[in-house]
Short mmCIF file of C-alpha atoms in Angstrom, two decimals:
data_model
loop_
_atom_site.label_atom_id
_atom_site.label_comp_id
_atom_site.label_asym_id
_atom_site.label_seq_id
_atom_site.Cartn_x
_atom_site.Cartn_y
_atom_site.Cartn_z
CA UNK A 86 25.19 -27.24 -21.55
CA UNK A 87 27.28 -30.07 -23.49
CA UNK A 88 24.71 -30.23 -26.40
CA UNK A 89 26.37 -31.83 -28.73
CA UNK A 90 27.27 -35.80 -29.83
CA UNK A 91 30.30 -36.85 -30.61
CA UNK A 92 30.35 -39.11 -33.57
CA UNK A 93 31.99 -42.08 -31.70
CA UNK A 94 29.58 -41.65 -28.70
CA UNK A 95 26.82 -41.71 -30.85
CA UNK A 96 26.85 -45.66 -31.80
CA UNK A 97 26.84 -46.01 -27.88
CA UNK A 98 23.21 -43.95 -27.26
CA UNK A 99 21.70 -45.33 -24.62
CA UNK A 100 23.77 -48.30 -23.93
CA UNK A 101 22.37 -49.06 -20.75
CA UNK A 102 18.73 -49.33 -21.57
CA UNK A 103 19.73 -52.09 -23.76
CA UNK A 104 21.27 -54.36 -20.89
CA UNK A 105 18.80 -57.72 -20.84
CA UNK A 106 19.62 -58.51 -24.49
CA UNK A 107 21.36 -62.19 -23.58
CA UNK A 108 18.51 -63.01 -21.04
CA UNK A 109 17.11 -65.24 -23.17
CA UNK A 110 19.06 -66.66 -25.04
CA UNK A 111 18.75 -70.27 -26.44
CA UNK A 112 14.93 -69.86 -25.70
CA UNK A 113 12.63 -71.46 -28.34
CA UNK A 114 9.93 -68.79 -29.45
CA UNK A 115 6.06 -69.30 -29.57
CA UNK A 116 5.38 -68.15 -33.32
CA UNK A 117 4.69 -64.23 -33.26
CA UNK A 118 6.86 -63.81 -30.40
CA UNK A 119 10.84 -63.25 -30.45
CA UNK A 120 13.86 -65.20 -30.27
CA UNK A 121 16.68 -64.06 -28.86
CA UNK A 122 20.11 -65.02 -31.62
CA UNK A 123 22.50 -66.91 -30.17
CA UNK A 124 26.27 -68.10 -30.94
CA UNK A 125 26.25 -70.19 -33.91
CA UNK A 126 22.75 -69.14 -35.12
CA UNK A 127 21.89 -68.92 -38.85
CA UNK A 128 18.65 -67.58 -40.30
CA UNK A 129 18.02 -70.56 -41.94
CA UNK A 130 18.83 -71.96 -38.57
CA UNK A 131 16.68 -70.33 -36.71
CA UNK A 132 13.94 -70.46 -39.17
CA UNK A 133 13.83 -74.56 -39.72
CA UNK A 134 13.98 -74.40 -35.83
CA UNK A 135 10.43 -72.98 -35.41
CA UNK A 136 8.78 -74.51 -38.62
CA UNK A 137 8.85 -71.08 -40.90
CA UNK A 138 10.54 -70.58 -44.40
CA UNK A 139 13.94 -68.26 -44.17
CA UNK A 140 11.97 -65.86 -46.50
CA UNK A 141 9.00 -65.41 -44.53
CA UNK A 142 11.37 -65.07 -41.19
CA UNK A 143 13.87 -62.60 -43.06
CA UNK A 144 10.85 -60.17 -44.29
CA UNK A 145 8.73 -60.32 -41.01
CA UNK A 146 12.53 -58.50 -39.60
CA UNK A 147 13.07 -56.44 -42.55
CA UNK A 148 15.94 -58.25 -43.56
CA UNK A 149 17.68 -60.50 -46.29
CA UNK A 150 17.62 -64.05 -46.62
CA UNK A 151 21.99 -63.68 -46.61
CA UNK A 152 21.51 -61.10 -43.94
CA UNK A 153 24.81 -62.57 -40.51
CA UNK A 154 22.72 -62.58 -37.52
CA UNK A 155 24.84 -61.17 -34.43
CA UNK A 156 24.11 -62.31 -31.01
CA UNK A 157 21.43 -60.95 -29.06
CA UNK A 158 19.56 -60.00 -32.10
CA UNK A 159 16.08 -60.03 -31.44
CA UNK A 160 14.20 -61.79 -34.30
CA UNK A 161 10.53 -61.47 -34.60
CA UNK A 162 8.82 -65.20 -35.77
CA UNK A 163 6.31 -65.39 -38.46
CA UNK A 164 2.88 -67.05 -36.41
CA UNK A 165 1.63 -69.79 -38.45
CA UNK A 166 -0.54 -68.34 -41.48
CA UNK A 167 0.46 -64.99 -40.77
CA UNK A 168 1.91 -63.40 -44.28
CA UNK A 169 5.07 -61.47 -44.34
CA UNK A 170 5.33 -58.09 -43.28
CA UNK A 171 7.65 -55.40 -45.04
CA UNK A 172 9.16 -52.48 -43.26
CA UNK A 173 9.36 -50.23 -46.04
CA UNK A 174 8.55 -46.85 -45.41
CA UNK A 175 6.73 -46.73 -48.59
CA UNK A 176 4.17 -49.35 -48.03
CA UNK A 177 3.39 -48.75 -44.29
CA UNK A 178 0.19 -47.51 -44.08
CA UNK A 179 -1.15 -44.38 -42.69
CA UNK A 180 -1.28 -44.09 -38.62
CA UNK A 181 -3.31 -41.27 -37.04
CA UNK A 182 -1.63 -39.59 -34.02
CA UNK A 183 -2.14 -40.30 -30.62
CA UNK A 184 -4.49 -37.85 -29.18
CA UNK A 185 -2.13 -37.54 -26.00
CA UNK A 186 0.55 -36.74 -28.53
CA UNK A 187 -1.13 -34.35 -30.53
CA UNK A 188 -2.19 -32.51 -27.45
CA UNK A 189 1.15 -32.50 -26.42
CA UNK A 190 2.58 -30.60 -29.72
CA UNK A 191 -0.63 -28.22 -29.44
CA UNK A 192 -0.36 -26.89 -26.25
CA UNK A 193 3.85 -26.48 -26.58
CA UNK A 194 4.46 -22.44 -26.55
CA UNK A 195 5.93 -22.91 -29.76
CA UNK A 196 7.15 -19.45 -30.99
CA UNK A 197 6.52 -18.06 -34.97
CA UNK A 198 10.07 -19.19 -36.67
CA UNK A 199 11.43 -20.84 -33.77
CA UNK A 200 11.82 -24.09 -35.40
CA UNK A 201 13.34 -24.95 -38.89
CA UNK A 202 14.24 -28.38 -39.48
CA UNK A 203 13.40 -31.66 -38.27
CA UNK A 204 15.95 -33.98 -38.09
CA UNK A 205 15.52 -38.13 -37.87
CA UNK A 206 17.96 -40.03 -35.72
CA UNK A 207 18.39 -44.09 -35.11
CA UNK A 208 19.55 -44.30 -32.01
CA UNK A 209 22.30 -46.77 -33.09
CA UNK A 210 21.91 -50.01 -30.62
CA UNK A 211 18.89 -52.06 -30.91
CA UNK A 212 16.89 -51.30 -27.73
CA UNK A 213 16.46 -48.54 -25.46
CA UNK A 214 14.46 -46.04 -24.10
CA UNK A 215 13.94 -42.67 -23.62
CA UNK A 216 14.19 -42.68 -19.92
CA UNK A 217 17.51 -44.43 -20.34
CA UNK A 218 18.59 -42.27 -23.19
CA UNK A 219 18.07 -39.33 -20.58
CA UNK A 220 20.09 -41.13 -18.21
CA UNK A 221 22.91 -41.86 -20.57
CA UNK A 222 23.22 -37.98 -21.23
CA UNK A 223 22.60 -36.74 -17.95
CA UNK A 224 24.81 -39.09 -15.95
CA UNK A 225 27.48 -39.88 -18.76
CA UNK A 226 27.12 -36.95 -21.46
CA UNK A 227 26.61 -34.55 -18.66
CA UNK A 228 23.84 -32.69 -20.74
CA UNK A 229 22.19 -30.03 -18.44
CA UNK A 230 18.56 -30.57 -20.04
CA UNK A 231 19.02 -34.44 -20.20
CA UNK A 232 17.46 -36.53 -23.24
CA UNK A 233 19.30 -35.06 -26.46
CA UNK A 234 16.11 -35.13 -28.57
CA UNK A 235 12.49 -33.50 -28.25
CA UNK A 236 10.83 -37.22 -29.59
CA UNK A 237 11.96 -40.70 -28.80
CA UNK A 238 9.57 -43.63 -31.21
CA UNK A 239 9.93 -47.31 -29.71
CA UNK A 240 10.32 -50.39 -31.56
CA UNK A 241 9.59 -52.92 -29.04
CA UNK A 242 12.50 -53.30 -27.02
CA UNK A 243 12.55 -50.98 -24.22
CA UNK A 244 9.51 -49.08 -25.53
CA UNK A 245 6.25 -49.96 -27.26
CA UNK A 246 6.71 -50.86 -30.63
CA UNK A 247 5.98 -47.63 -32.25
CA UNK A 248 5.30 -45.68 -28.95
CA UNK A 249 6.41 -41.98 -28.67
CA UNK A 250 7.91 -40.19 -26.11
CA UNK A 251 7.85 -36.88 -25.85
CA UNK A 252 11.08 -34.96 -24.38
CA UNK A 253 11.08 -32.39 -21.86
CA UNK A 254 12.93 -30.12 -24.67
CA UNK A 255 10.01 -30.19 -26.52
CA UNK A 256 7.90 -29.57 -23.99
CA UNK A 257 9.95 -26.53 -22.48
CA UNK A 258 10.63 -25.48 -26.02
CA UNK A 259 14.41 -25.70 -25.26
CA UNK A 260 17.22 -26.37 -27.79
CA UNK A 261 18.07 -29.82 -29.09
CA UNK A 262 21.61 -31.41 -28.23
CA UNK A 263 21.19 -34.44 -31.18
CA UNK A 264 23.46 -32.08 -33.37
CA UNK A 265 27.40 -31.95 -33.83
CA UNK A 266 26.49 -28.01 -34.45
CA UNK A 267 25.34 -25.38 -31.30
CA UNK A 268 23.85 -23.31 -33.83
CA UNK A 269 21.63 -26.23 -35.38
CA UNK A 270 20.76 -27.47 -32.39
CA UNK A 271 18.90 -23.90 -31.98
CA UNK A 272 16.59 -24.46 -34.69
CA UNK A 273 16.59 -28.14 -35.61
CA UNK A 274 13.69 -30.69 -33.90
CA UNK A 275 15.51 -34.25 -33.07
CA UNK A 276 13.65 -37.09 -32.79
CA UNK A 277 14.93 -40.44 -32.60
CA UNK A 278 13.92 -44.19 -33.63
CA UNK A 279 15.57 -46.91 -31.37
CA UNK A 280 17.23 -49.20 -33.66
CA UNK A 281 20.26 -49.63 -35.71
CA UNK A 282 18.99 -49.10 -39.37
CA UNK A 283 22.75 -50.42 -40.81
CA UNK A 284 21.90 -53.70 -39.58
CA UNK A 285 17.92 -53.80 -39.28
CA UNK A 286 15.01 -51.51 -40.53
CA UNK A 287 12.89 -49.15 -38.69
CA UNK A 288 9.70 -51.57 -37.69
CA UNK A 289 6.10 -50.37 -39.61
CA UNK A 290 4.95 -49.07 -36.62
CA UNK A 291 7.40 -47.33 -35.93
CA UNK A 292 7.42 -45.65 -39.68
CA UNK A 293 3.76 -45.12 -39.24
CA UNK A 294 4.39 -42.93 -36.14
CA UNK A 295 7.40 -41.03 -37.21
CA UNK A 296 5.24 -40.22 -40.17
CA UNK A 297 2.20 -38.88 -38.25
CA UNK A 298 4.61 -37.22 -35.83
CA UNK A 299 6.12 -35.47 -38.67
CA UNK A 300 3.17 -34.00 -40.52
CA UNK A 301 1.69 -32.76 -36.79
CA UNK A 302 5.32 -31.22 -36.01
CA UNK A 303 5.34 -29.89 -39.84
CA UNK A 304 1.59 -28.33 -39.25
CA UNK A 305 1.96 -26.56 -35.99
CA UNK A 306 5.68 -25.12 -36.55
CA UNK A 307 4.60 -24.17 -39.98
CA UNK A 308 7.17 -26.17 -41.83
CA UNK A 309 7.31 -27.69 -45.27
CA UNK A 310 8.72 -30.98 -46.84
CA UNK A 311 11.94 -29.31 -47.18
CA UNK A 312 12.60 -28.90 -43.70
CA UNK A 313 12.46 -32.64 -42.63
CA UNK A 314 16.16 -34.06 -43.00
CA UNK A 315 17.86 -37.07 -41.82
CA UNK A 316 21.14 -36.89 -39.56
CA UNK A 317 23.67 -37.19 -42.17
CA UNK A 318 21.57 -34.79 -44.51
CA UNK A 319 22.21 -32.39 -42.28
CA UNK A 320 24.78 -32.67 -39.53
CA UNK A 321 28.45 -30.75 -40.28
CA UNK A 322 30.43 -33.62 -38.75
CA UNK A 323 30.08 -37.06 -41.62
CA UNK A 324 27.68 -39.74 -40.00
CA UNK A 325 25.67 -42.55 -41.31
CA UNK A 326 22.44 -41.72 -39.02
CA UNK A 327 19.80 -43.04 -39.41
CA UNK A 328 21.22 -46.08 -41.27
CA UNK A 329 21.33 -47.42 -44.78
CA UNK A 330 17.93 -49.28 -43.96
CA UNK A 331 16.37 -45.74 -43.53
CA UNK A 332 15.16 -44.25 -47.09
CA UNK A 333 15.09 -40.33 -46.52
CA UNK A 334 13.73 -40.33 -50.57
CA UNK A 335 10.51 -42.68 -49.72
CA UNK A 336 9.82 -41.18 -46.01
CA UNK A 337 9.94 -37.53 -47.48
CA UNK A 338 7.38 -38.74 -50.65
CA UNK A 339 5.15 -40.17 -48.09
CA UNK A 340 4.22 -36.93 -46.29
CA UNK A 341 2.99 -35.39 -49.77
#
C-alpha cells in the first residue's frame, strides 16, 4: 500500500467531492442560508446585498472584516436577529458523542498500545466528503485500504455540518496513510476536518465533534493530552495542516 501524502497532493484531497461549488453562483441567499461568492464580490458587498452589517457576516464565517473573498466561497448569512457566531475552539461549547459513534469506537478490536497519537488534518479544499476522499485515494492515490484517515468531520458542504464518518481503517484497526512517515502511520489515528483552515475556520460544530471524538478516542486507546497533535506538529515532511485558523494550544486546553 501507497500510504503516504505527498505534500503537493495534499492541498488537492478530495478534489472531486468539491465539484458543484459555481452552481450557484450569483444566487441571492434567504438569511441563514449560503451564498455562493462570485467574481467581483466584496464582503461588504455581499453583506449590504442581503441587509446584514460586514461584522456580523464576517464572524457568522469565522472571518475578518478585510478578509479577499475567492470565488465559490461559500458564505453563511446572518438571519435577521440572529447574533454572531464565533468559531473559536475555545468558546464552542461542549457536544456529547453520537451514540452510533461511540458504539463504533467501543466495539473496534482495538489492541493494548496499538495506538499512540492522534493526529488532526484539514482536508485543504472547502468541501468534500469522505466517500469522495476514498475515491480520490483509491482511484487517483492508488491506496490499497482507500480513505487515508480512520475519521472524516463535515462542515456542511458535502457532509453534515459537524457529521462524522467513520473509516473502514478504524474499523478494521488498519494503519493510517494521512502521514508522510510508514512508521507513523502505524501508530498515529488521522482524522480529518473538511475545510481549508488558511483561508476559513473549522465551523463550531465541527470543533464540538472533533472535541468529543477526541476525548472518546483518548478514553478507549488509553491516551493522554500529549498524544493529540496536529499535522505539522507531527509530520517529518514541513506542512501547514490543519491551517493557521486551527489553534492546536486552545483545542488541546479544551479536553482538560
Amino acid at each position: 500500500m501507497r500510504g503516504a501524502l505527498p505534500r503537493a497532493i495534499h492541498r488537492r484531497l478530495c478534489l472531486a467531492a468539491a465539484l458543484g461549488w459555481f452552481c450557484c453562483a450569483g444566487f441571492q441567499a434567504a438569511p441563514g442560508q449560503s451564498y455562493i461568492v462570485k467574481r467581483g464580490d466584496t464582503l461588504h458587498g455581499v453583506a449590504a446585498k442581503h441587509d446584514v452589517s460586514a461584522g456580523r457576516l464576517a464572524e457568522r464565517n469565522g472571518i475578518t472584516k478585510s478578509a479577499h473573498l475567492y470565488v465559490g466561497q461559500r458564505l453563511i448569512i446572518p438571519a435577521s436577529g440572529q447574533s454572531a457566531v464565533t468559531t473559536s475552539s475555545e468558546t464552542a461549547p461542549a457536544a456529547a458523542l453520537p451514540a452510533s459513534i461511540q458504539r463504533e469506537i467501543s466495539r473496534a478490536p482495538v489492541r493494548s498500545g496499538r495506538w499512540k497519537y492522534i493526529v488532526i488534518h484539514h482536508s485543504g479544499v472547502y468541501a468534500g466528503s469522505a466517500k469522495g476522499m476514498d475515491q480520490y485515494h483509491r482511484e487517483t492515490r492508488h491506496m490499497e485500504n482507500g480513505l487515508a484517515y480512520h475519521f472524516v468531520i463535515g462542515n456542511g458542504n458535502g457532509m453534515r455540518d459537524g457529521q462524522i464518518s467513520v473509516g473502514r481503517r478504524w474499523v478494521k484497526q488498519l494503519n493510517g496513510g494521512h502521514l508522510a512517515s510508514e512508521q507513523q502511520n502505524q501508530y498515529a489515528i488521522g482524522i480529518c476536518l473538511v475545510g481549508n483552515f488558511d483561508r476559513q475556520n473549522p465551523t463550531v460544530r465541527q470543533m464540538q465533534a472533533l472535541r468529543a471524538l477526541v476525548k472518546a478516542l483518548m478514553a478507549r486507546c488509553e491516551l493522554s493530552g500529549s498524544a493529540v497533535k496536529t499535522h505539522r506538529e507531527i509530520n517529518v515532511i514541513g506542512t501547514r495542516c490543519p491551517g493557521s485558523n486551527f489553534s492546536s494550544t486552545s483545542f488541546k486546553n479544551s479536553l482538560r
